[in-house]
Amino acid sequence: MTSSQGSGLTESAAPTLSRDLGLFEVVVYGVGLILGAGIYAILGEAAGVAGEALPISFVVAAVVASFTGLSYAELASRFPRGEGDYVYVRNAFGSKRLAEAVAFLRVFVGAVSAAAVALAFAGYLDGFVSVPAVPVAIGLIVLASAVNFWGIDTSVKLNLAFTAAEVAGLAIVIWFGRTTWGNVNVLHSPFGAPGVVEAAFLVFFAYLGFGSIVNIAEETENATETIPKAIVLAIGVTTVLYVFVAVSAIGVVNWEALGASSSPLTLVARAGGGDVAASVITAIALTSTANTVLILLVSTSRLVYGVSKSEYRSFPTVFSRVHAARQTPYLAVALVGGVTIPVTLLDDLGQVASLANGGLLVVFVVVNAALLKLRYEKPDERGGFTAPLTVGRLSVTALAGLVTSLGLFTVYVSSFL
């Protein structure tokens, strides 16, 4: 033992992250990331443009998300590292600057998203008791950061409980709508195919969490096999839930009413089970938002930890230090929490969060391009998972992921023009 142990850091034998996560835990973590809080709000806006064809929009979005998800799965199998996107891009293009730009974008997205969802938590809480939004959001970020510091095992146990609550809330909606499925004409869209595509663009953002699953690779047992499986399973599980929720919601409440509601699932629950059911869904939305904040802070801090390693020297190496007792990157946890808190003070957080989503699409373009390049230049250096649909050295799914991500980014930019 060295004298530095009192500070939580052992210099002679630097502590490492604790590998406590198996396939089940990582899948649940991924489902929690993807479900997030988006489905509780975005479903209404999407219904307003897709009409009864809303379930088809979810399927289209799932297919598009799967293209890039498969690229992440193969890259995570090649490089099972917590720095994720950074190491993929750096190995593919040999550019430290490009890799750093991607890492900065991911940290920005994580911080802004966590702040936005923390404010959403305050909004849901205000439905039960009048509270000031910003102090509540900051309090949640501080509490989630404390849990993040305490240990990945504790974070995952909370994530398991919160994700179970999220799934239960969606199951309630599905239950209320189960008798109406036969009345839903999923081929009818009031605005035709363009409406279905626009809705798919909106609900695509309800899938974005899959890219952060890779950031817990160094806390996962047999990460080379577990992380790719978890990405595929998490996208699959959430897609099934989303489609059934979409059919049920459209069956219980007219699509126009859903489109006009800022809390569509609460509206469905009230129509199906009265005020008590609506209150239950609102309470579950609280757990959903709290869970999303926690796992965003976890994944973002692991990215900072990874990129700060001395072998890269892209971020200050101090952030790669691991607490000897808790086995967590405590300084990276503090940095991410500290960066997230000021974002809650922004006036137009919705627009900033939208910019973060645009930045994430740029990351997806680069990540898909990284796999395409690695397939050509290092075809034999594959891990335990290879994305399907390969023609020679070409990954068809990675090419589709690049094209669709670029297309979505173009649509996104055009919305500001």
GROMACS .gro file of C-alpha atoms in nm:
model
  417
    1MET     CA    1   0.000   0.000   0.000
    2THR     CA    2   0.127   0.347  -0.074
    3SER     CA    3   0.059   0.662   0.117
    4SER     CA    4  -0.169   0.782  -0.162
    5GLN     CA    5  -0.435   0.531  -0.069
    6GLY     CA    6  -0.588   0.776   0.172
    7SER     CA    7  -0.690   0.988  -0.126
    8GLY     CA    8  -0.854   0.688  -0.287
    9LEU     CA    9  -0.581   0.629  -0.544
   10THR     CA   10  -0.307   0.367  -0.532
   11GLU     CA   11  -0.014   0.472  -0.746
   12SER     CA   12   0.194   0.150  -0.735
   13ALA     CA   13  -0.091  -0.063  -0.861
   14ALA     CA   14  -0.342   0.164  -1.029
   15PRO     CA   15  -0.695   0.037  -0.970
   16THR     CA   16  -0.908  -0.063  -1.265
   17LEU     CA   17  -1.279  -0.054  -1.337
   18SER     CA   18  -1.480  -0.337  -1.186
   19ARG     CA   19  -1.611  -0.594  -1.437
   20ASP     CA   20  -1.948  -0.670  -1.275
   21LEU     CA   21  -2.180  -0.677  -1.576
   22GLY     CA   22  -2.311  -0.980  -1.759
   23LEU     CA   23  -2.532  -0.999  -2.069
   24PHE     CA   24  -2.857  -0.950  -1.878
   25GLU     CA   25  -2.734  -0.639  -1.700
   26VAL     CA   26  -2.595  -0.486  -2.019
   27VAL     CA   27  -2.916  -0.556  -2.213
   28VAL     CA   28  -3.122  -0.392  -1.938
   29TYR     CA   29  -2.878  -0.101  -1.935
   30GLY     CA   30  -2.921  -0.070  -2.313
   31VAL     CA   31  -3.299  -0.094  -2.297
   32GLY     CA   32  -3.296   0.179  -2.031
   33LEU     CA   33  -3.075   0.398  -2.253
   34ILE     CA   34  -3.297   0.353  -2.559
   35LEU     CA   35  -3.636   0.378  -2.387
   36GLY     CA   36  -3.527   0.686  -2.198
   37ALA     CA   37  -3.791   0.952  -2.159
   38GLY     CA   38  -3.844   1.021  -2.529
   39ILE     CA   39  -4.126   0.773  -2.589
   40TYR     CA   40  -4.336   0.950  -2.325
   41ALA     CA   41  -4.335   1.271  -2.531
   42ILE     CA   42  -4.228   1.206  -2.891
   43LEU     CA   43  -4.505   0.956  -2.962
   44GLY     CA   44  -4.767   1.231  -2.972
   45GLU     CA   45  -4.578   1.454  -3.213
   46ALA     CA   46  -4.511   1.157  -3.441
   47ALA     CA   47  -4.876   1.049  -3.434
   48GLY     CA   48  -4.972   1.396  -3.553
   49VAL     CA   49  -4.793   1.343  -3.885
   50ALA     CA   50  -4.815   0.964  -3.935
   51GLY     CA   51  -5.173   0.909  -3.821
   52GLU     CA   52  -5.268   0.542  -3.781
   53ALA     CA   53  -4.952   0.445  -3.972
   54LEU     CA   54  -4.747   0.538  -3.662
   55PRO     CA   55  -4.640   0.174  -3.599
   56ILE     CA   56  -4.486   0.162  -3.948
   57SER     CA   57  -4.285   0.474  -3.866
   58PHE     CA   58  -4.144   0.299  -3.560
   59VAL     CA   59  -4.047  -0.003  -3.770
   60VAL     CA   60  -3.876   0.220  -4.029
   61ALA     CA   61  -3.687   0.404  -3.755
   62ALA     CA   62  -3.585   0.072  -3.599
   63VAL     CA   63  -3.444  -0.053  -3.930
   64VAL     CA   64  -3.246   0.268  -3.977
   65ALA     CA   65  -3.119   0.253  -3.618
   66SER     CA   66  -3.025  -0.112  -3.665
   67PHE     CA   67  -2.789  -0.031  -3.953
   68THR     CA   68  -2.573   0.190  -3.732
   69GLY     CA   69  -2.634  -0.034  -3.431
   70LEU     CA   70  -2.477  -0.327  -3.616
   71SER     CA   71  -2.174  -0.110  -3.696
   72TYR     CA   72  -2.134  -0.030  -3.327
   73ALA     CA   73  -2.172  -0.400  -3.245
   74GLU     CA   74  -1.894  -0.506  -3.482
   75LEU     CA   75  -1.663  -0.222  -3.379
   76ALA     CA   76  -1.723  -0.295  -3.009
   77SER     CA   77  -1.627  -0.656  -3.081
   78ARG     CA   78  -1.303  -0.540  -3.244
   79PHE     CA   79  -1.226  -0.278  -2.978
   80PRO     CA   80  -1.400  -0.355  -2.644
   81ARG     CA   81  -1.294  -0.026  -2.487
   82GLY     CA   82  -1.487   0.230  -2.284
   83GLU     CA   83  -1.377   0.513  -2.513
   84GLY     CA   84  -1.597   0.364  -2.786
   85ASP     CA   85  -1.634   0.600  -3.083
   86TYR     CA   86  -1.297   0.762  -3.014
   87VAL     CA   87  -1.096   0.443  -3.053
   88TYR     CA   88  -1.300   0.328  -3.356
   89VAL     CA   89  -1.236   0.651  -3.544
   90ARG     CA   90  -0.871   0.678  -3.442
   91ASN     CA   91  -0.793   0.320  -3.551
   92ALA     CA   92  -0.978   0.358  -3.879
   93PHE     CA   93  -0.853   0.699  -3.991
   94GLY     CA   94  -0.532   0.736  -3.792
   95SER     CA   95  -0.639   1.087  -3.701
   96LYS     CA   96  -0.613   1.196  -3.339
   97ARG     CA   97  -0.788   1.526  -3.412
   98LEU     CA   98  -1.089   1.364  -3.582
   99ALA     CA   99  -1.118   1.114  -3.296
  100GLU     CA  100  -1.104   1.398  -3.043
  101ALA     CA  101  -1.373   1.590  -3.230
  102VAL     CA  102  -1.599   1.284  -3.217
  103ALA     CA  103  -1.527   1.242  -2.845
  104PHE     CA  104  -1.608   1.609  -2.776
  105LEU     CA  105  -1.934   1.575  -2.969
  106ARG     CA  106  -2.032   1.270  -2.765
  107VAL     CA  107  -1.955   1.444  -2.435
  108PHE     CA  108  -2.155   1.747  -2.551
  109VAL     CA  109  -2.448   1.526  -2.648
  110GLY     CA  110  -2.434   1.341  -2.317
  111ALA     CA  111  -2.423   1.656  -2.103
  112VAL     CA  112  -2.698   1.838  -2.294
  113SER     CA  113  -2.921   1.532  -2.306
  114ALA     CA  114  -2.880   1.467  -1.932
  115ALA     CA  115  -2.961   1.832  -1.855
  116ALA     CA  116  -3.268   1.830  -2.081
  117VAL     CA  117  -3.403   1.511  -1.926
  118ALA     CA  118  -3.332   1.640  -1.574
  119LEU     CA  119  -3.549   1.943  -1.654
  120ALA     CA  120  -3.816   1.707  -1.790
  121PHE     CA  121  -3.802   1.524  -1.455
  122ALA     CA  122  -3.870   1.853  -1.279
  123GLY     CA  123  -4.163   1.913  -1.513
  124TYR     CA  124  -4.320   1.577  -1.432
  125LEU     CA  125  -4.262   1.632  -1.060
  126ASP     CA  126  -4.437   1.967  -1.089
  127GLY     CA  127  -4.748   1.769  -1.183
  128PHE     CA  128  -4.759   1.637  -0.827
  129VAL     CA  129  -4.612   1.926  -0.629
  130SER     CA  130  -4.512   2.278  -0.729
  131VAL     CA  131  -4.132   2.289  -0.755
  132PRO     CA  132  -3.872   2.520  -0.915
  133ALA     CA  133  -3.744   2.341  -1.225
  134VAL     CA  134  -3.373   2.432  -1.228
  135PRO     CA  135  -3.292   2.354  -0.860
  136VAL     CA  136  -3.473   2.020  -0.889
  137ALA     CA  137  -3.286   1.935  -1.210
  138ILE     CA  138  -2.953   2.024  -1.049
  139GLY     CA  139  -3.040   1.818  -0.742
  140LEU     CA  140  -3.114   1.516  -0.961
  141ILE     CA  141  -2.783   1.555  -1.148
  142VAL     CA  142  -2.592   1.575  -0.819
  143LEU     CA  143  -2.771   1.269  -0.680
  144ALA     CA  144  -2.719   1.068  -1.000
  145SER     CA  145  -2.350   1.166  -1.002
  146ALA     CA  146  -2.317   1.041  -0.645
  147VAL     CA  147  -2.468   0.706  -0.747
  148ASN     CA  148  -2.237   0.700  -1.050
  149PHE     CA  149  -1.937   0.752  -0.820
  150TRP     CA  150  -2.051   0.491  -0.570
  151GLY     CA  151  -2.014   0.205  -0.816
  152ILE     CA  152  -2.130   0.054  -1.142
  153ASP     CA  153  -2.301  -0.229  -0.953
  154THR     CA  154  -2.521   0.018  -0.766
  155SER     CA  155  -2.590   0.216  -1.084
  156VAL     CA  156  -2.695  -0.101  -1.266
  157LYS     CA  157  -2.922  -0.216  -0.983
  158LEU     CA  158  -3.101   0.118  -0.987
  159ASN     CA  159  -3.115   0.106  -1.366
  160LEU     CA  160  -3.271  -0.242  -1.344
  161ALA     CA  161  -3.543  -0.118  -1.107
  162PHE     CA  162  -3.612   0.198  -1.306
  163THR     CA  163  -3.615   0.017  -1.641
  164ALA     CA  164  -3.860  -0.237  -1.499
  165ALA     CA  165  -4.085   0.055  -1.404
  166GLU     CA  166  -4.051   0.205  -1.754
  167VAL     CA  167  -4.144  -0.125  -1.917
  168ALA     CA  168  -4.435  -0.161  -1.673
  169GLY     CA  169  -4.566   0.179  -1.780
  170LEU     CA  170  -4.552   0.083  -2.146
  171ALA     CA  171  -4.714  -0.253  -2.061
  172ILE     CA  172  -5.005  -0.066  -1.900
  173VAL     CA  173  -5.059   0.129  -2.221
  174ILE     CA  174  -5.039  -0.192  -2.425
  175TRP     CA  175  -5.291  -0.360  -2.193
  176PHE     CA  176  -5.543  -0.077  -2.228
  177GLY     CA  177  -5.516  -0.092  -2.607
  178ARG     CA  178  -5.507  -0.469  -2.660
  179THR     CA  179  -5.877  -0.491  -2.756
  180THR     CA  180  -5.850  -0.209  -3.010
  181TRP     CA  181  -5.572  -0.347  -3.229
  182GLY     CA  182  -5.814  -0.482  -3.488
  183ASN     CA  183  -5.957  -0.133  -3.540
  184VAL     CA  184  -5.625   0.028  -3.629
  185ASN     CA  185  -5.553   0.068  -4.000
  186VAL     CA  186  -5.173   0.088  -4.000
  187LEU     CA  187  -5.173   0.152  -4.376
  188HIS     CA  188  -5.361   0.480  -4.338
  189SER     CA  189  -5.159   0.800  -4.310
  190PRO     CA  190  -5.334   1.138  -4.343
  191PHE     CA  191  -5.025   1.285  -4.508
  192GLY     CA  192  -4.924   0.980  -4.708
  193ALA     CA  193  -4.573   0.836  -4.728
  194PRO     CA  194  -4.405   1.172  -4.647
  195GLY     CA  195  -4.591   1.177  -4.315
  196VAL     CA  196  -4.471   0.826  -4.231
  197VAL     CA  197  -4.112   0.921  -4.316
  198GLU     CA  198  -4.130   1.245  -4.115
  199ALA     CA  199  -4.264   1.053  -3.816
  200ALA     CA  200  -3.986   0.795  -3.857
  201PHE     CA  201  -3.736   1.082  -3.842
  202LEU     CA  202  -3.896   1.202  -3.517
  203VAL     CA  203  -3.906   0.861  -3.347
  204PHE     CA  204  -3.554   0.776  -3.465
  205PHE     CA  205  -3.435   0.987  -3.173
  206ALA     CA  206  -3.616   0.747  -2.940
  207TYR     CA  207  -3.355   0.484  -3.041
  208LEU     CA  208  -3.035   0.687  -3.005
  209GLY     CA  209  -2.917   0.538  -2.676
  210PHE     CA  210  -2.774   0.224  -2.839
  211GLY     CA  211  -2.449   0.404  -2.924
  212SER     CA  212  -2.369   0.455  -2.556
  213ILE     CA  213  -2.385   0.086  -2.464
  214VAL     CA  214  -2.024   0.050  -2.582
  215ASN     CA  215  -1.901   0.290  -2.312
  216ILE     CA  216  -1.938   0.029  -2.036
  217ALA     CA  217  -1.728  -0.231  -2.221
  218GLU     CA  218  -1.453  -0.223  -1.961
  219GLU     CA  219  -1.702  -0.302  -1.684
  220THR     CA  220  -1.852  -0.593  -1.878
  221GLU     CA  221  -1.755  -0.960  -1.858
  222ASN     CA  222  -1.638  -1.097  -2.194
  223ALA     CA  223  -1.711  -0.762  -2.359
  224THR     CA  224  -1.608  -0.880  -2.707
  225GLU     CA  225  -1.917  -1.102  -2.722
  226THR     CA  226  -2.146  -0.945  -2.464
  227ILE     CA  227  -2.157  -0.585  -2.593
  228PRO     CA  228  -2.253  -0.674  -2.955
  229LYS     CA  229  -2.525  -0.913  -2.834
  230ALA     CA  230  -2.656  -0.651  -2.595
  231ILE     CA  231  -2.680  -0.386  -2.868
  232VAL     CA  232  -2.879  -0.617  -3.098
  233LEU     CA  233  -3.106  -0.742  -2.818
  234ALA     CA  234  -3.169  -0.394  -2.676
  235ILE     CA  235  -3.276  -0.257  -3.016
  236GLY     CA  236  -3.495  -0.565  -3.071
  237VAL     CA  237  -3.668  -0.548  -2.731
  238THR     CA  238  -3.738  -0.176  -2.752
  239THR     CA  239  -3.870  -0.205  -3.108
  240VAL     CA  240  -4.126  -0.466  -3.001
  241LEU     CA  241  -4.234  -0.246  -2.711
  242TYR     CA  242  -4.252   0.067  -2.926
  243VAL     CA  243  -4.463  -0.096  -3.198
  244PHE     CA  244  -4.714  -0.242  -2.952
  245VAL     CA  245  -4.736   0.089  -2.766
  246ALA     CA  246  -4.793   0.275  -3.094
  247VAL     CA  247  -5.073   0.039  -3.203
  248SER     CA  248  -5.235   0.056  -2.859
  249ALA     CA  249  -5.212   0.435  -2.830
  250ILE     CA  250  -5.367   0.488  -3.174
  251GLY     CA  251  -5.638   0.237  -3.089
  252VAL     CA  252  -5.738   0.401  -2.761
  253VAL     CA  253  -5.707   0.769  -2.859
  254ASN     CA  254  -5.764   0.936  -3.195
  255TRP     CA  255  -5.432   1.020  -3.367
  256GLU     CA  256  -5.526   1.387  -3.388
  257ALA     CA  257  -5.580   1.404  -3.010
  258LEU     CA  258  -5.247   1.227  -2.956
  259GLY     CA  259  -5.073   1.472  -3.185
  260ALA     CA  260  -5.208   1.767  -2.986
  261SER     CA  261  -5.098   1.625  -2.648
  262SER     CA  262  -4.766   1.700  -2.473
  263SER     CA  263  -4.814   1.389  -2.256
  264PRO     CA  264  -4.966   1.134  -2.497
  265LEU     CA  265  -4.919   0.822  -2.286
  266THR     CA  266  -5.084   0.988  -1.987
  267LEU     CA  267  -5.373   1.074  -2.220
  268VAL     CA  268  -5.399   0.710  -2.329
  269ALA     CA  269  -5.385   0.587  -1.968
  270ARG     CA  270  -5.659   0.831  -1.864
  271ALA     CA  271  -5.880   0.721  -2.153
  272GLY     CA  272  -5.823   0.355  -2.073
  273GLY     CA  273  -5.815   0.354  -1.693
  274GLY     CA  274  -5.915   0.694  -1.557
  275ASP     CA  275  -5.726   0.944  -1.343
  276VAL     CA  276  -5.559   0.680  -1.126
  277ALA     CA  277  -5.399   0.514  -1.430
  278ALA     CA  278  -5.292   0.855  -1.562
  279SER     CA  279  -5.123   0.934  -1.229
  280VAL     CA  280  -4.942   0.600  -1.239
  281ILE     CA  281  -4.806   0.673  -1.587
  282THR     CA  282  -4.695   1.020  -1.477
  283ALA     CA  283  -4.517   0.868  -1.176
  284ILE     CA  284  -4.346   0.614  -1.402
  285ALA     CA  285  -4.237   0.901  -1.627
  286LEU     CA  286  -4.053   1.036  -1.321
  287THR     CA  287  -3.859   0.710  -1.281
  288SER     CA  288  -3.794   0.703  -1.656
  289THR     CA  289  -3.643   1.050  -1.662
  290ALA     CA  290  -3.438   0.986  -1.346
  291ASN     CA  291  -3.307   0.662  -1.497
  292THR     CA  292  -3.213   0.834  -1.822
  293VAL     CA  293  -3.014   1.101  -1.637
  294LEU     CA  294  -2.826   0.834  -1.441
  295ILE     CA  295  -2.724   0.619  -1.736
  296LEU     CA  296  -2.635   0.919  -1.954
  297LEU     CA  297  -2.398   1.038  -1.681
  298VAL     CA  298  -2.253   0.686  -1.647
  299SER     CA  299  -2.189   0.639  -2.019
  300THR     CA  300  -2.050   0.990  -2.070
  301SER     CA  301  -1.814   0.965  -1.774
  302ARG     CA  302  -1.683   0.631  -1.906
  303LEU     CA  303  -1.612   0.795  -2.240
  304VAL     CA  304  -1.419   1.075  -2.068
  305TYR     CA  305  -1.230   0.815  -1.864
  306GLY     CA  306  -1.134   0.619  -2.174
  307VAL     CA  307  -1.020   0.914  -2.382
  308SER     CA  308  -0.813   1.044  -2.089
  309LYS     CA  309  -0.589   0.735  -2.072
  310SER     CA  310  -0.219   0.806  -2.096
  311GLU     CA  311  -0.190   0.604  -2.417
  312TYR     CA  312  -0.404   0.867  -2.595
  313ARG     CA  313  -0.340   1.193  -2.408
  314SER     CA  314  -0.638   1.354  -2.575
  315PHE     CA  315  -0.816   1.459  -2.255
  316PRO     CA  316  -0.614   1.541  -1.938
  317THR     CA  317  -0.487   1.211  -1.795
  318VAL     CA  318  -0.608   1.303  -1.448
  319PHE     CA  319  -0.960   1.205  -1.559
  320SER     CA  320  -0.850   0.845  -1.615
  321ARG     CA  321  -0.786   0.796  -1.243
  322VAL     CA  322  -0.993   0.523  -1.078
  323HIS     CA  323  -1.097   0.536  -0.713
  324ALA     CA  324  -0.929   0.251  -0.526
  325ALA     CA  325  -1.229   0.166  -0.309
  326ARG     CA  326  -1.522   0.237  -0.544
  327GLN     CA  327  -1.346   0.130  -0.867
  328THR     CA  328  -1.507   0.414  -1.059
  329PRO     CA  329  -1.346   0.700  -1.258
  330TYR     CA  330  -1.431   0.953  -0.988
  331LEU     CA  331  -1.276   1.260  -1.149
  332ALA     CA  332  -1.444   1.187  -1.483
  333VAL     CA  333  -1.773   1.144  -1.294
  334ALA     CA  334  -1.721   1.483  -1.126
  335LEU     CA  335  -1.630   1.651  -1.456
  336VAL     CA  336  -1.937   1.523  -1.640
  337GLY     CA  337  -2.168   1.619  -1.354
  338GLY     CA  338  -2.002   1.960  -1.333
  339VAL     CA  339  -2.040   2.022  -1.706
  340THR     CA  340  -2.403   1.908  -1.709
  341ILE     CA  341  -2.526   2.132  -1.427
  342PRO     CA  342  -2.467   2.470  -1.602
  343VAL     CA  343  -2.652   2.348  -1.911
  344THR     CA  344  -2.975   2.340  -1.706
  345LEU     CA  345  -2.950   2.720  -1.684
  346LEU     CA  346  -2.988   2.772  -2.060
  347ASP     CA  347  -3.309   2.943  -2.169
  348ASP     CA  348  -3.374   2.747  -2.489
  349LEU     CA  349  -3.265   2.400  -2.387
  350GLY     CA  350  -3.490   2.233  -2.644
  351GLN     CA  351  -3.303   2.391  -2.934
  352VAL     CA  352  -2.965   2.305  -2.781
  353ALA     CA  353  -3.077   1.947  -2.731
  354SER     CA  354  -3.182   1.943  -3.096
  355LEU     CA  355  -2.833   2.058  -3.191
  356ALA     CA  356  -2.693   1.774  -2.981
  357ASN     CA  357  -2.901   1.526  -3.178
  358GLY     CA  358  -2.762   1.673  -3.499
  359GLY     CA  359  -2.412   1.627  -3.362
  360LEU     CA  360  -2.489   1.264  -3.282
  361LEU     CA  361  -2.593   1.203  -3.643
  362VAL     CA  362  -2.253   1.337  -3.750
  363VAL     CA  363  -2.092   1.086  -3.512
  364PHE     CA  364  -2.298   0.805  -3.667
  365VAL     CA  365  -2.180   0.902  -4.016
  366VAL     CA  366  -1.816   0.890  -3.905
  367VAL     CA  367  -1.857   0.562  -3.711
  368ASN     CA  368  -2.015   0.385  -4.010
  369ALA     CA  369  -1.738   0.521  -4.232
  370ALA     CA  370  -1.484   0.388  -3.981
  371LEU     CA  371  -1.619   0.034  -4.010
  372LEU     CA  372  -1.625   0.053  -4.390
  373LYS     CA  373  -1.260   0.162  -4.392
  374LEU     CA  374  -1.150  -0.103  -4.142
  375ARG     CA  375  -1.326  -0.374  -4.342
  376TYR     CA  376  -1.115  -0.285  -4.646
  377GLU     CA  377  -0.783  -0.217  -4.478
  378LYS     CA  378  -0.790  -0.474  -4.195
  379PRO     CA  379  -1.037  -0.743  -4.305
  380ASP     CA  380  -0.884  -1.015  -4.086
  381GLU     CA  381  -0.880  -0.817  -3.763
  382ARG     CA  382  -1.236  -0.890  -3.660
  383GLY     CA  383  -1.368  -0.972  -3.315
  384GLY     CA  384  -1.638  -1.221  -3.221
  385PHE     CA  385  -1.917  -1.041  -3.407
  386THR     CA  386  -1.949  -0.946  -3.773
  387ALA     CA  387  -2.241  -0.746  -3.907
  388PRO     CA  388  -2.451  -0.946  -4.157
  389LEU     CA  389  -2.491  -0.874  -4.529
  390THR     CA  390  -2.133  -0.862  -4.647
  391VAL     CA  391  -2.034  -0.837  -5.014
  392GLY     CA  392  -1.664  -0.904  -5.041
  393ARG     CA  393  -1.513  -0.667  -4.788
  394LEU     CA  394  -1.810  -0.429  -4.803
  395SER     CA  395  -2.047  -0.415  -4.507
  396VAL     CA  396  -2.385  -0.344  -4.664
  397THR     CA  397  -2.538  -0.250  -4.330
  398ALA     CA  398  -2.256  -0.003  -4.252
  399LEU     CA  399  -2.302   0.158  -4.594
  400ALA     CA  400  -2.677   0.178  -4.529
  401GLY     CA  401  -2.606   0.325  -4.184
  402LEU     CA  402  -2.379   0.591  -4.335
  403VAL     CA  403  -2.630   0.685  -4.608
  404THR     CA  404  -2.933   0.694  -4.376
  405SER     CA  405  -2.750   0.889  -4.104
  406LEU     CA  406  -2.631   1.139  -4.364
  407GLY     CA  407  -2.984   1.158  -4.504
  408LEU     CA  408  -3.134   1.220  -4.161
  409PHE     CA  409  -2.873   1.486  -4.094
  410THR     CA  410  -2.962   1.656  -4.424
  411VAL     CA  411  -3.331   1.654  -4.329
  412TYR     CA  412  -3.235   1.787  -3.986
  413VAL     CA  413  -3.030   2.076  -4.130
  414SER     CA  414  -3.296   2.163  -4.385
  415SER     CA  415  -3.547   2.208  -4.100
  416PHE     CA  416  -3.346   2.512  -3.986
  417LEU     CA  417  -3.329   2.669  -4.333
   0.00000   0.00000   0.00000
